[in-house]
């Protein structure tokens, strides 16, 4: 059952939405310098960078009642306190490479139009705030556990579910699994939606003061240069609902909007060539076109953080403090616009 859930997370996604596997047997420490006192059977993430802790048990396991609840609360409490987003990113990369896949490409495909560059930082924020999902999975969920799960889900910030995976065998030896979700009540769903709400609108200046200024005056200057270059090229600036970045927005000749550049906050703020978003525009749908634009970016700016032409290859924002490099970045913006306009002319 553990192997099937890892390979086919759709079996349990009805309760929490689409899932991406970070690691099986993810260690959970009980101190900052601990190596891992426990391990959770599966750690997944949602597209919104919410961690999903999954513990599986067989119905014949006598621990499937009170003990498994205490076990899960140990995991959740210590994960919230001691998991580091960078370490989880490394776990995901190792899991993905073991499957002979590119971690950047897999994450970009999973997140889609979300904030890929800020994904792991957002995961860390969700952990610290206690925003997580806890799933008990078994072939049979006892009534006692079902009642505890419903009570926990009503009372906790975390979403708590139990998923019963019933197994059925056909005449020709085929096996079918039928999931049944237990835990969410209308009262808990309404209460959590009300508590979380949405982020209040923020101006660009307020965002910079909040997200970039703590990293120093040079980073603020770099953000000002970035904003100026986007606007000089005819673009506009905005902040997504998640407030994870500043984006540069342009329109092609057919009036279609696209978002080729983002300014991201981090310990070292970065600017990305947002090829994930460009891939959705007809002018850049061909991988060869995006590869050409990527090569132009490397020639103008220098090495980028990734070679993934479906991702967010980025460079340190303070490179724009070099006037010559800022001029070359402006040329890259113009080259991108030429490609967009030529495709619809």
XYZ file of N, CA and C in Angstrom, residues 24-289:
798
model
N 9.525 9.441 0.550
C 9.041 8.388 1.441
C 9.988 8.302 2.634
N 9.418 8.028 3.799
C 10.203 7.926 5.033
C 11.028 9.188 5.272
N 10.352 10.343 5.216
C 11.020 11.624 5.483
C 11.339 11.733 6.973
N 12.612 11.927 7.355
C 12.966 12.017 8.775
C 12.317 13.220 9.459
N 11.975 13.041 10.725
C 11.417 14.110 11.556
C 12.260 14.184 12.827
N 12.949 15.290 13.030
C 13.809 15.454 14.206
C 13.004 16.010 15.371
N 13.553 15.877 16.585
C 12.898 16.447 17.763
C 13.740 17.554 18.389
N 14.728 18.071 17.607
C 15.536 19.200 18.048
C 16.200 19.806 16.815
N 16.742 21.014 16.976
C 17.348 21.700 15.835
C 18.536 20.930 15.268
N 19.289 20.248 16.133
C 20.464 19.528 15.653
C 20.224 18.027 15.599
N 18.956 17.611 15.714
C 18.644 16.190 15.663
C 18.705 15.647 14.247
N 19.036 14.358 14.129
C 19.164 13.753 12.801
C 17.868 13.110 12.324
N 16.907 12.937 13.203
C 15.645 12.324 12.809
C 15.227 11.242 13.783
N 14.401 11.612 14.745
C 13.945 10.633 15.742
C 12.905 9.701 15.138
N 12.078 10.261 14.226
C 11.021 9.473 13.590
C 11.136 9.638 12.080
N 10.231 8.977 11.370
C 10.079 9.252 9.933
C 8.610 9.077 9.574
N 8.114 10.001 8.734
C 6.735 9.939 8.269
C 6.712 9.057 7.016
N 5.664 8.237 6.888
C 5.623 7.293 5.768
C 5.778 7.992 4.421
N 5.024 9.079 4.216
C 5.128 9.842 2.977
C 5.005 11.325 3.297
N 5.806 12.118 2.622
C 5.615 13.566 2.637
C 5.306 14.003 1.209
N 4.134 14.578 1.023
C 3.743 15.174 -0.251
C 3.628 16.688 -0.070
N 3.459 17.402 -1.191
C 3.117 18.822 -1.153
C 1.986 19.071 -2.149
N 1.194 20.109 -1.874
C 0.164 20.544 -2.811
C 0.730 21.632 -3.708
N -0.038 22.057 -4.694
C 0.408 23.125 -5.579
C 0.588 24.439 -4.843
N -0.094 24.578 -3.698
C 0.017 25.799 -2.902
C 1.149 25.698 -1.889
N 2.037 24.683 -2.041
C 3.183 24.479 -1.152
C 2.756 24.152 0.276
N 1.626 23.484 0.428
C 1.184 23.017 1.739
C 1.703 21.593 1.935
N 2.441 21.333 3.020
C 2.936 19.972 3.251
C 1.801 19.022 3.636
N 1.898 17.797 3.147
C 0.892 16.774 3.419
C 1.602 15.575 4.026
N 1.338 15.316 5.315
C 1.958 14.211 6.034
C 1.021 13.010 5.976
N 1.530 11.874 5.508
C 0.703 10.687 5.317
C 1.269 9.532 6.126
N 0.441 8.953 6.963
C 0.817 7.779 7.747
C -0.134 6.638 7.387
N 0.433 5.491 7.015
C -0.361 4.345 6.592
C -0.301 3.237 7.634
N -1.421 2.569 7.828
C -1.503 1.439 8.749
C -2.458 0.400 8.181
N -2.246 -0.844 8.541
C -3.199 -1.902 8.228
C -4.236 -1.965 9.337
N -5.443 -2.389 8.986
C -6.509 -2.472 9.988
C -6.149 -3.442 11.101
N -5.344 -4.458 10.779
C -4.971 -5.444 11.808
C -3.953 -4.879 12.785
N -3.376 -3.713 12.449
C -2.399 -3.082 13.337
C -3.146 -2.473 14.519
N -2.865 -2.933 15.706
C -3.582 -2.447 16.896
C -3.265 -0.987 17.206
N -2.243 -0.426 16.550
C -1.891 0.982 16.781
C -2.791 1.933 16.012
N -3.772 1.394 15.264
C -4.590 2.235 14.391
C -5.669 2.983 15.152
N -5.501 3.242 16.383
C -6.489 4.005 17.119
C -5.784 5.162 17.816
N -5.696 5.137 19.113
C -5.149 6.298 19.811
C -3.665 6.496 19.551
N -2.896 5.407 19.463
C -1.454 5.552 19.338
C -1.059 6.249 18.039
N -1.743 5.928 16.936
C -1.379 6.538 15.663
C -1.698 8.033 15.657
N -2.708 8.440 16.432
C -3.032 9.863 16.532
C -1.903 10.603 17.241
N -1.448 10.061 18.368
C -0.330 10.672 19.074
C 0.932 10.704 18.231
N 1.146 9.640 17.465
C 2.298 9.568 16.580
C 2.253 10.684 15.535
N 1.104 10.874 14.927
C 0.962 11.912 13.904
C 1.146 13.306 14.500
N 0.623 13.528 15.703
C 0.785 14.840 16.335
C 2.248 15.105 16.672
N 2.984 14.073 17.063
C 4.430 14.221 17.256
C 5.093 14.677 15.964
N 4.755 13.995 14.874
C 5.344 14.338 13.582
C 5.026 15.792 13.216
N 3.752 16.162 13.313
C 3.320 17.491 12.878
C 3.966 18.590 13.722
N 3.967 18.405 15.032
C 4.514 19.430 15.920
C 6.008 19.639 15.678
N 6.740 18.560 15.517
C 8.184 18.671 15.338
C 8.550 19.067 13.908
N 7.753 18.652 12.950
C 7.983 19.100 11.568
C 7.822 20.607 11.475
N 6.784 21.132 12.115
C 6.537 22.565 12.100
C 7.699 23.331 12.733
N 8.313 22.737 13.748
C 9.377 23.427 14.478
C 10.751 23.262 13.838
N 11.034 22.084 13.247
C 12.415 21.771 12.891
C 12.673 21.483 11.412
N 11.642 21.248 10.606
C 11.905 21.033 9.188
C 12.360 22.329 8.543
N 13.379 22.255 7.712
C 13.876 23.391 6.954
C 13.484 23.217 5.493
N 12.987 24.285 4.887
C 12.516 24.178 3.508
C 13.643 23.768 2.563
N 14.875 24.202 2.834
C 15.993 23.828 1.960
C 16.244 22.325 2.004
N 16.125 21.737 3.202
C 16.327 20.293 3.330
C 15.217 19.518 2.628
N 14.003 20.028 2.693
C 12.891 19.373 2.003
C 13.063 19.472 0.493
N 13.578 20.604 0.015
C 13.860 20.742 -1.414
C 14.898 19.714 -1.843
N 15.890 19.474 -0.995
C 16.911 18.468 -1.309
C 16.311 17.066 -1.314
N 15.384 16.791 -0.390
C 14.708 15.493 -0.371
C 13.940 15.278 -1.668
N 13.224 16.318 -2.100
C 12.467 16.218 -3.344
C 13.390 15.976 -4.531
N 14.499 16.710 -4.572
C 15.437 16.556 -5.689
C 15.991 15.138 -5.731
N 16.330 14.581 -4.566
C 16.865 13.218 -4.524
C 15.823 12.206 -4.974
N 14.577 12.389 -4.518
C 13.500 11.482 -4.921
C 13.283 11.524 -6.423
N 13.301 12.731 -6.982
C 13.023 12.905 -8.410
C 14.164 12.371 -9.261
N 15.398 12.639 -8.852
C 16.540 12.130 -9.620
C 16.600 10.609 -9.576
N 16.185 10.013 -8.456
C 16.162 8.552 -8.360
C 15.198 7.945 -9.375
N 14.210 8.739 -9.785
C 13.260 8.295 -10.816
C 13.697 8.735 -12.206
N 14.959 9.195 -12.325
C 15.530 9.639 -13.605
C 14.753 10.801 -14.209
N 14.364 11.757 -13.360
C 13.649 12.938 -13.819
C 14.367 14.181 -13.324
N 14.123 15.307 -14.002
C 14.722 16.586 -13.634
C 13.849 17.270 -12.591
N 14.356 17.524 -11.379
C 13.537 18.137 -10.323
C 12.908 19.464 -10.734
N 13.678 20.342 -11.405
C 13.135 21.642 -11.812
C 11.973 21.480 -12.774
N 12.124 20.572 -13.735
C 11.067 20.367 -14.728
C 9.821 19.774 -14.089
N 10.011 18.811 -13.184
C 8.863 18.170 -12.522
C 8.107 19.188 -11.684
N 8.846 20.008 -10.927
C 8.181 20.996 -10.074
C 7.464 22.044 -10.920
N 8.107 22.512 -11.992
C 7.484 23.518 -12.852
C 6.202 22.985 -13.478
N 6.240 21.730 -13.914
C 5.041 21.132 -14.515
C 3.925 20.986 -13.494
N 4.288 20.613 -12.260
C 3.286 20.415 -11.209
C 2.653 21.737 -10.785
N 3.479 22.752 -10.563
C 2.979 24.029 -10.065
C 2.223 24.793 -11.149
N 2.632 24.623 -12.410
C 1.940 25.304 -13.501
C 2.192 26.796 -13.459
N 1.133 27.581 -13.275
C 1.270 29.043 -13.288
C 1.567 29.620 -11.905
N 1.878 28.776 -10.940
C 2.185 29.273 -9.600
C 3.608 29.807 -9.510
N 3.995 30.217 -8.302
C 5.313 30.793 -8.060
C 6.318 29.671 -7.801
N 7.014 29.214 -8.843
C 7.947 28.103 -8.688
C 9.168 28.520 -7.886
N 9.743 29.689 -8.205
C 10.979 30.098 -7.526
C 10.779 30.283 -6.033
N 9.597 30.673 -5.611
C 9.330 30.868 -4.191
C 8.628 29.695 -3.542
N 8.579 28.548 -4.250
C 7.776 27.420 -3.771
C 8.265 26.901 -2.418
N 9.571 26.650 -2.312
C 10.073 26.045 -1.068
C 10.048 27.051 0.085
N 10.255 28.317 -0.233
C 10.126 29.347 0.809
C 8.688 29.390 1.336
N 7.712 29.274 0.417
C 6.315 29.262 0.835
C 6.008 28.018 1.659
N 6.618 26.894 1.297
C 6.437 25.674 2.087
C 6.917 25.895 3.515
N 8.080 26.549 3.662
C 8.585 26.844 4.999
C 7.651 27.746 5.775
N 7.083 28.748 5.103
C 6.131 29.647 5.770
C 4.888 28.885 6.223
N 4.397 27.998 5.380
C 3.222 27.206 5.747
C 3.512 26.311 6.944
N 4.686 25.726 6.971
C 5.052 24.876 8.112
C 5.076 25.676 9.406
N 5.739 26.847 9.366
C 5.861 27.655 10.586
C 4.498 28.138 11.081
N 3.553 28.328 10.140
C 2.216 28.784 10.518
C 1.288 27.624 10.898
N 1.785 26.399 10.798
C 0.949 25.245 11.126
C -0.036 24.887 10.032
N 0.168 25.462 8.813
C -0.713 25.112 7.698
C -0.192 23.840 7.053
N -0.827 22.744 7.362
C -0.434 21.459 6.818
C -1.650 20.543 6.768
N -1.484 19.442 6.100
C -2.556 18.454 5.992
C -2.040 17.138 6.551
N -2.850 16.513 7.392
C -2.485 15.260 8.038
C -3.446 14.171 7.563
N -2.900 13.101 6.991
C -3.736 12.035 6.440
C -3.408 10.700 7.099
N -4.431 10.077 7.670
C -4.329 8.707 8.144
C -4.913 7.811 7.057
N -4.146 6.854 6.580
C -4.609 5.993 5.502
C -4.554 4.545 5.972
N -5.643 3.823 5.748
C -5.707 2.412 6.127
C -6.726 1.701 5.257
N -6.655 0.367 5.254
C -7.638 -0.384 4.476
C -9.010 -0.351 5.132
N -9.035 -0.164 6.445
C -10.297 0.029 7.172
C -10.047 1.079 8.249
N -10.902 2.103 8.317
C -10.786 3.136 9.352
C -11.787 2.825 10.460
N -11.307 2.491 11.665
C -12.225 2.203 12.766
C -13.070 3.428 13.130
N -14.242 3.185 13.685
C -15.123 4.294 14.064
C -14.465 5.219 15.078
N -13.688 4.626 16.001
C -13.034 5.449 17.018
C -12.076 6.464 16.371
N -11.301 6.005 15.384
C -10.369 6.897 14.708
C -11.127 7.942 13.889
N -12.206 7.547 13.245
C -13.004 8.486 12.452
C -13.522 9.629 13.321
N -13.992 9.298 14.520
C -14.505 10.346 15.420
C -13.385 11.280 15.868
N -12.215 10.712 16.190
C -11.083 11.549 16.604
C -10.661 12.477 15.477
N -10.604 11.953 14.246
C -10.198 12.750 13.096
C -11.158 13.910 12.871
N -12.445 13.651 12.935
C -13.432 14.721 12.742
C -13.298 15.784 13.833
N -13.063 15.356 15.073
C -12.891 16.311 16.172
C -11.633 17.152 15.949
N -10.521 16.503 15.576
C -9.269 17.230 15.338
C -9.431 18.234 14.201
N -10.128 17.832 13.169
C -10.283 18.721 12.019
C -11.120 19.941 12.366
N -12.073 19.779 13.270
C -12.864 20.919 13.728
C -12.034 21.883 14.564
N -11.075 21.359 15.315
C -10.389 22.159 16.320
C -9.048 22.724 15.880
N -8.397 22.130 14.864
C -7.022 22.483 14.528
C -6.940 23.379 13.300
N -5.856 24.150 13.215
C -5.552 24.907 12.000
C -5.239 23.955 10.845
N -4.555 22.850 11.146
C -4.235 21.858 10.123
C -5.504 21.160 9.650
N -5.486 20.716 8.386
C -6.568 19.886 7.865
C -6.245 18.434 8.187
N -7.187 17.733 8.780
C -6.975 16.358 9.204
C -8.004 15.468 8.523
N -7.531 14.405 7.901
C -8.434 13.476 7.213
C -8.008 12.051 7.508
N -8.949 11.148 7.342
C -8.653 9.718 7.283
C -9.167 9.226 5.936
N -8.396 8.368 5.300
C -8.792 7.817 4.000
C -8.794 6.301 4.100
N -9.936 5.758 3.833
C -10.090 4.302 3.844
C -9.902 3.791 2.414
N -8.864 2.969 2.218
C -8.592 2.391 0.898
C -9.053 0.937 0.901
N -10.254 0.708 0.422
C -10.780 -0.654 0.339
C -10.220 -1.356 -0.900
N -9.883 -2.612 -0.741
C -9.312 -3.412 -1.815
C -10.352 -4.404 -2.317
N -10.498 -4.477 -3.646
C -11.428 -5.425 -4.254
C -10.708 -6.176 -5.366
N -10.833 -7.506 -5.388
C -10.200 -8.333 -6.406
C -11.232 -8.813 -7.411
N -10.889 -8.705 -8.711
C -11.785 -9.163 -9.761
C -11.554 -10.613 -10.112
N -12.372 -11.124 -11.026
C -12.305 -12.542 -11.409
C -10.981 -12.880 -12.084
N -10.377 -11.931 -12.796
C -9.147 -12.197 -13.533
C -7.902 -11.762 -12.760
N -8.047 -11.574 -11.489
C -6.909 -11.206 -10.657
C -6.626 -9.727 -10.583
N -7.461 -8.898 -11.242
C -7.264 -7.455 -11.172
C -7.687 -6.940 -9.802
N -6.973 -5.943 -9.311
C -7.279 -5.379 -7.999
C -7.714 -3.922 -8.156
N -8.761 -3.539 -7.450
C -9.269 -2.177 -7.478
C -9.236 -1.606 -6.072
N -8.810 -0.336 -5.959
C -8.832 0.347 -4.669
C -9.878 1.442 -4.713
N -10.713 1.489 -3.699
C -11.779 2.484 -3.636
C -11.590 3.347 -2.404
N -11.185 4.638 -2.589
C -10.943 5.498 -1.426
C -12.240 6.096 -0.871
N -12.297 6.217 0.446
C -13.405 6.912 1.113
C -12.801 7.899 2.088
N -13.166 9.183 1.956
C -12.580 10.251 2.767
C -13.425 10.491 4.009
N -12.761 10.584 5.151
C -13.427 10.822 6.429
C -12.750 12.016 7.089
N -13.530 12.920 7.635
C -12.915 13.971 8.444
C -13.482 15.352 8.269
N -13.645 15.818 7.020
C -14.077 17.197 6.848
C -15.567 17.344 7.116
N -15.909 18.336 7.893
C -17.310 18.693 8.116
C -17.524 20.084 7.537
N -18.757 20.419 7.218
C -19.043 21.742 6.665
C -18.632 22.844 7.643
N -18.782 22.571 8.929
C -18.421 23.576 9.926
C -16.924 23.870 9.897
N -16.090 22.810 9.839
C -14.647 23.038 9.848
C -14.187 23.705 8.565
N -14.764 23.320 7.425
C -14.380 23.930 6.150
C -14.685 25.421 6.156
N -15.861 25.801 6.640
C -16.244 27.213 6.673
C -15.364 27.993 7.645
N -15.074 27.397 8.798
C -14.276 28.091 9.812
C -12.862 28.355 9.319
N -12.248 27.363 8.665
C -10.875 27.528 8.213
C -10.778 28.509 7.058
N -11.756 28.475 6.171
C -11.777 29.440 5.077
C -11.888 30.850 5.620
N -12.729 31.039 6.646
C -12.919 32.362 7.239
C -11.651 32.838 7.936
N -10.964 31.935 8.639
C -9.764 32.318 9.373
C -8.630 32.704 8.435
N -8.485 31.961 7.338
C -7.347 32.193 6.460
C -7.544 33.408 5.575
N -8.764 33.561 5.058
C -9.067 34.731 4.240
C -8.090 34.896 3.092
N -7.928 36.122 2.623
C -7.004 36.440 1.545
C -6.084 37.559 1.985
N -4.941 37.650 1.332
C -3.991 38.705 1.668
C -4.528 40.049 1.204
N -4.369 41.099 2.006
C -4.830 42.426 1.575
C -3.964 42.918 0.421
N -4.530 43.740 -0.476
C -3.747 44.269 -1.596
C -2.533 45.048 -1.085
N -1.449 44.986 -1.857
C -0.233 45.710 -1.487
C 0.269 46.483 -2.699
N 0.775 47.693 -2.465
C 1.388 48.457 -3.545
C 2.795 47.923 -3.790
N 3.355 48.274 -4.947
C 4.725 47.848 -5.260
C 5.701 48.389 -4.216
N 5.544 49.672 -3.850
C 6.456 50.274 -2.870
C 6.352 49.574 -1.516
N 5.124 49.271 -1.089
C 4.945 48.577 0.188
C 5.572 47.193 0.137
N 5.394 46.511 -1.017
C 5.955 45.157 -1.165
C 7.477 45.216 -1.056
N 8.089 46.163 -1.741
C 9.547 46.293 -1.685
C 9.999 46.594 -0.258
N 9.282 47.497 0.420
C 9.646 47.839 1.799
C 9.552 46.630 2.718
N 8.575 45.774 2.466
C 8.353 44.611 3.318
C 9.247 43.434 2.965
N 9.395 43.168 1.658
C 10.049 41.935 1.215
C 11.524 42.105 0.860
N 11.911 43.296 0.397
C 13.267 43.483 -0.127
C 14.139 44.340 0.784
N 13.563 45.395 1.362
C 14.357 46.322 2.190
C 15.129 45.619 3.310
N 14.581 44.568 3.954
C 15.366 43.904 5.008
C 16.703 43.338 4.529
N 16.866 43.152 3.211
C 18.114 42.592 2.700
C 19.143 43.675 2.351
N 18.772 44.953 2.521
C 19.752 46.015 2.335
C 19.441 46.957 1.191
N 20.146 48.102 1.204
C 19.892 49.179 0.240
C 20.209 48.744 -1.190
N 21.247 47.921 -1.380
C 21.595 47.497 -2.735
C 20.467 46.703 -3.382
N 19.801 45.874 -2.589
C 18.700 45.074 -3.130
C 17.527 45.972 -3.504
N 17.277 46.997 -2.707
C 16.204 47.942 -3.031
C 16.540 48.682 -4.323
N 17.792 49.105 -4.461
C 18.210 49.784 -5.688
C 18.044 48.864 -6.899
N 18.406 47.596 -6.733
C 18.255 46.638 -7.832
C 16.784 46.494 -8.230
N 15.892 46.490 -7.229
C 14.465 46.392 -7.552
C 13.984 47.629 -8.295
N 14.520 48.788 -7.939
C 14.148 50.041 -8.626
C 14.615 50.010 -10.081
N 15.834 49.516 -10.306
C 16.353 49.418 -11.672
C 15.492 48.442 -12.483
N 15.173 47.309 -11.895
C 14.326 46.317 -12.580
C 12.992 46.932 -12.980
N 12.374 47.624 -12.047
C 11.082 48.241 -12.335
C 11.196 49.261 -13.467
N 12.253 50.056 -13.422
C 12.442 51.073 -14.450
C 12.648 50.464 -15.831
N 13.424 49.392 -15.913
C 13.696 48.759 -17.203
C 12.439 48.139 -17.802
N 11.607 47.544 -16.946
C 10.350 46.964 -17.436
C 9.435 48.059 -17.979
N 9.309 49.151 -17.236
C 8.417 50.228 -17.662
C 8.956 50.946 -18.903
N 10.285 51.124 -18.997
C 10.867 51.763 -20.177
C 10.598 50.952 -21.441
N 10.469 49.639 -21.297
C 10.209 48.770 -22.447
C 8.725 48.691 -22.775
N 7.895 49.434 -22.028
C 6.458 49.435 -22.295
C 5.665 48.453 -21.484
N 6.302 47.846 -20.500
C 5.598 46.888 -19.659
C 4.999 47.526 -18.431
N 4.224 46.749 -17.716
C 3.660 47.198 -16.438
C 4.108 46.235 -15.351
N 3.927 46.650 -14.104
C 4.353 45.848 -12.964
C 3.148 45.458 -12.119
N 3.231 44.300 -11.497
C 2.142 43.866 -10.640
C 2.634 42.886 -9.592
N 1.731 42.566 -8.680
C 2.008 41.609 -7.615
C 0.933 40.536 -7.661
N 1.285 39.245 -7.740
C 0.259 38.195 -7.757
C -0.463 38.102 -6.420
N -1.572 37.371 -6.402
C -2.378 37.262 -5.183
C -1.583 36.690 -4.018
N -0.617 35.809 -4.316
C 0.195 35.225 -3.246
C 1.234 36.189 -2.704
N 1.458 37.313 -3.420
C 2.435 38.335 -3.049
C 3.848 37.763 -2.926
N 4.132 36.777 -3.762
C 5.445 36.143 -3.711
C 6.489 36.790 -4.585
N 6.105 37.756 -5.429
C 7.055 38.360 -6.349
C 6.477 39.649 -6.924
N 7.332 40.401 -7.651
C 6.866 41.444 -8.568
C 6.990 40.846 -9.968
N 5.976 40.987 -10.798
C 6.097 40.496 -12.164
C 6.079 41.661 -13.152
N 6.766 41.446 -14.269
C 6.689 42.362 -15.391
C 5.692 41.819 -16.394
N 4.743 42.631 -16.788
C 3.682 42.208 -17.701
C 3.784 42.984 -19.013
N 3.666 42.265 -20.138
C 3.692 42.885 -21.456
C 2.502 42.389 -22.269
N 2.209 43.107 -23.343
C 1.177 42.686 -24.283
C 1.795 42.525 -25.660
N 1.466 41.414 -26.327
C 1.890 41.251 -27.705
C 0.914 41.988 -28.622
N 1.204 41.998 -29.917
C 0.412 42.794 -30.861
C -1.053 42.370 -30.896
N -1.334 41.122 -30.536
C -2.725 40.648 -30.526
C -3.435 40.955 -29.221
N -2.776 41.701 -28.309
C -3.385 42.076 -27.033
C -3.229 41.039 -25.940
N -2.560 39.933 -26.242
C -2.391 38.868 -25.253
C -1.321 39.247 -24.230
N -1.643 39.105 -22.944
C -0.690 39.421 -21.883
C 0.257 38.239 -21.648
N 1.496 38.556 -21.278
C 2.424 37.509 -20.865
C 3.379 38.091 -19.829
N 3.997 37.196 -19.067
C 4.726 37.597 -17.862
C 6.135 36.986 -17.892
N 7.068 37.638 -18.580
C 8.375 37.011 -18.820
C 9.414 37.180 -17.717
N 9.220 38.132 -16.796
C 10.233 38.387 -15.777
C 9.576 38.559 -14.405
N 10.251 38.002 -13.380
C 9.784 38.142 -11.994
C 10.953 38.534 -11.100
N 10.662 39.347 -10.108
C 11.636 39.731 -9.080
C 11.219 39.027 -7.795
N 12.098 38.147 -7.298
C 11.742 37.269 -6.178
C 12.499 37.661 -4.911
N 11.830 37.681 -3.764
C 12.532 37.916 -2.499
C 13.123 36.615 -1.979
N 14.269 36.682 -1.387
C 14.918 35.532 -0.772
C 16.104 36.078 -0.009
N 16.917 35.198 0.580
C 18.120 35.680 1.242
C 18.994 36.446 0.251
N 18.961 35.982 -1.004
C 19.596 36.704 -2.101
C 18.520 36.915 -3.163
N 17.859 38.086 -3.198
C 16.792 38.316 -4.180
C 17.265 38.057 -5.608
N 16.380 37.496 -6.416
C 16.728 37.119 -7.783
C 15.700 37.650 -8.781
N 16.125 37.687 -10.044
C 15.248 38.020 -11.160
C 15.225 36.807 -12.083
N 14.037 36.341 -12.430
C 13.939 35.149 -13.266
C 13.475 35.489 -14.671
N 13.987 34.717 -15.625
C 13.410 34.645 -16.961
C 12.342 33.563 -16.858
N 11.091 33.961 -16.807
C 10.011 33.046 -16.399
C 9.491 32.245 -17.590
N 10.292 31.255 -17.989
C 9.982 30.471 -19.179
C 8.742 29.602 -18.991
N 8.413 29.283 -17.753
C 7.179 28.541 -17.495
C 5.972 29.305 -18.024
N 5.918 30.601 -17.756
C 4.808 31.421 -18.224
C 4.899 31.692 -19.723
N 6.120 31.925 -20.223
C 6.276 32.189 -21.646
C 5.835 30.994 -22.485
N 5.999 29.791 -21.957
C 5.612 28.591 -22.711
C 4.123 28.577 -23.024
N 3.321 29.335 -22.263
C 1.879 29.387 -22.504
C 1.501 30.379 -23.605
N 2.481 31.158 -24.077
C 2.230 32.140 -25.140
C 2.617 31.505 -26.477
N 1.776 31.642 -27.512
C 2.067 30.986 -28.795
C 3.449 31.308 -29.350
N 3.931 32.519 -29.118
C 5.233 32.910 -29.669
C 6.382 32.126 -29.062
N 6.181 31.580 -27.853
C 7.263 30.894 -27.145
C 6.946 29.418 -26.873
N 5.880 28.918 -27.479
C 5.483 27.534 -27.224
C 6.526 26.539 -27.732
N 7.198 26.883 -28.825
C 8.239 26.023 -29.380
C 9.467 26.067 -28.467
N 9.929 24.896 -28.034
C 11.084 24.843 -27.135
C 12.323 25.490 -27.747
N 12.433 25.422 -29.068
C 13.610 26.013 -29.721
C 13.630 27.529 -29.545
N 12.466 28.134 -29.548
C 12.385 29.587 -29.352
C 12.805 29.940 -27.925
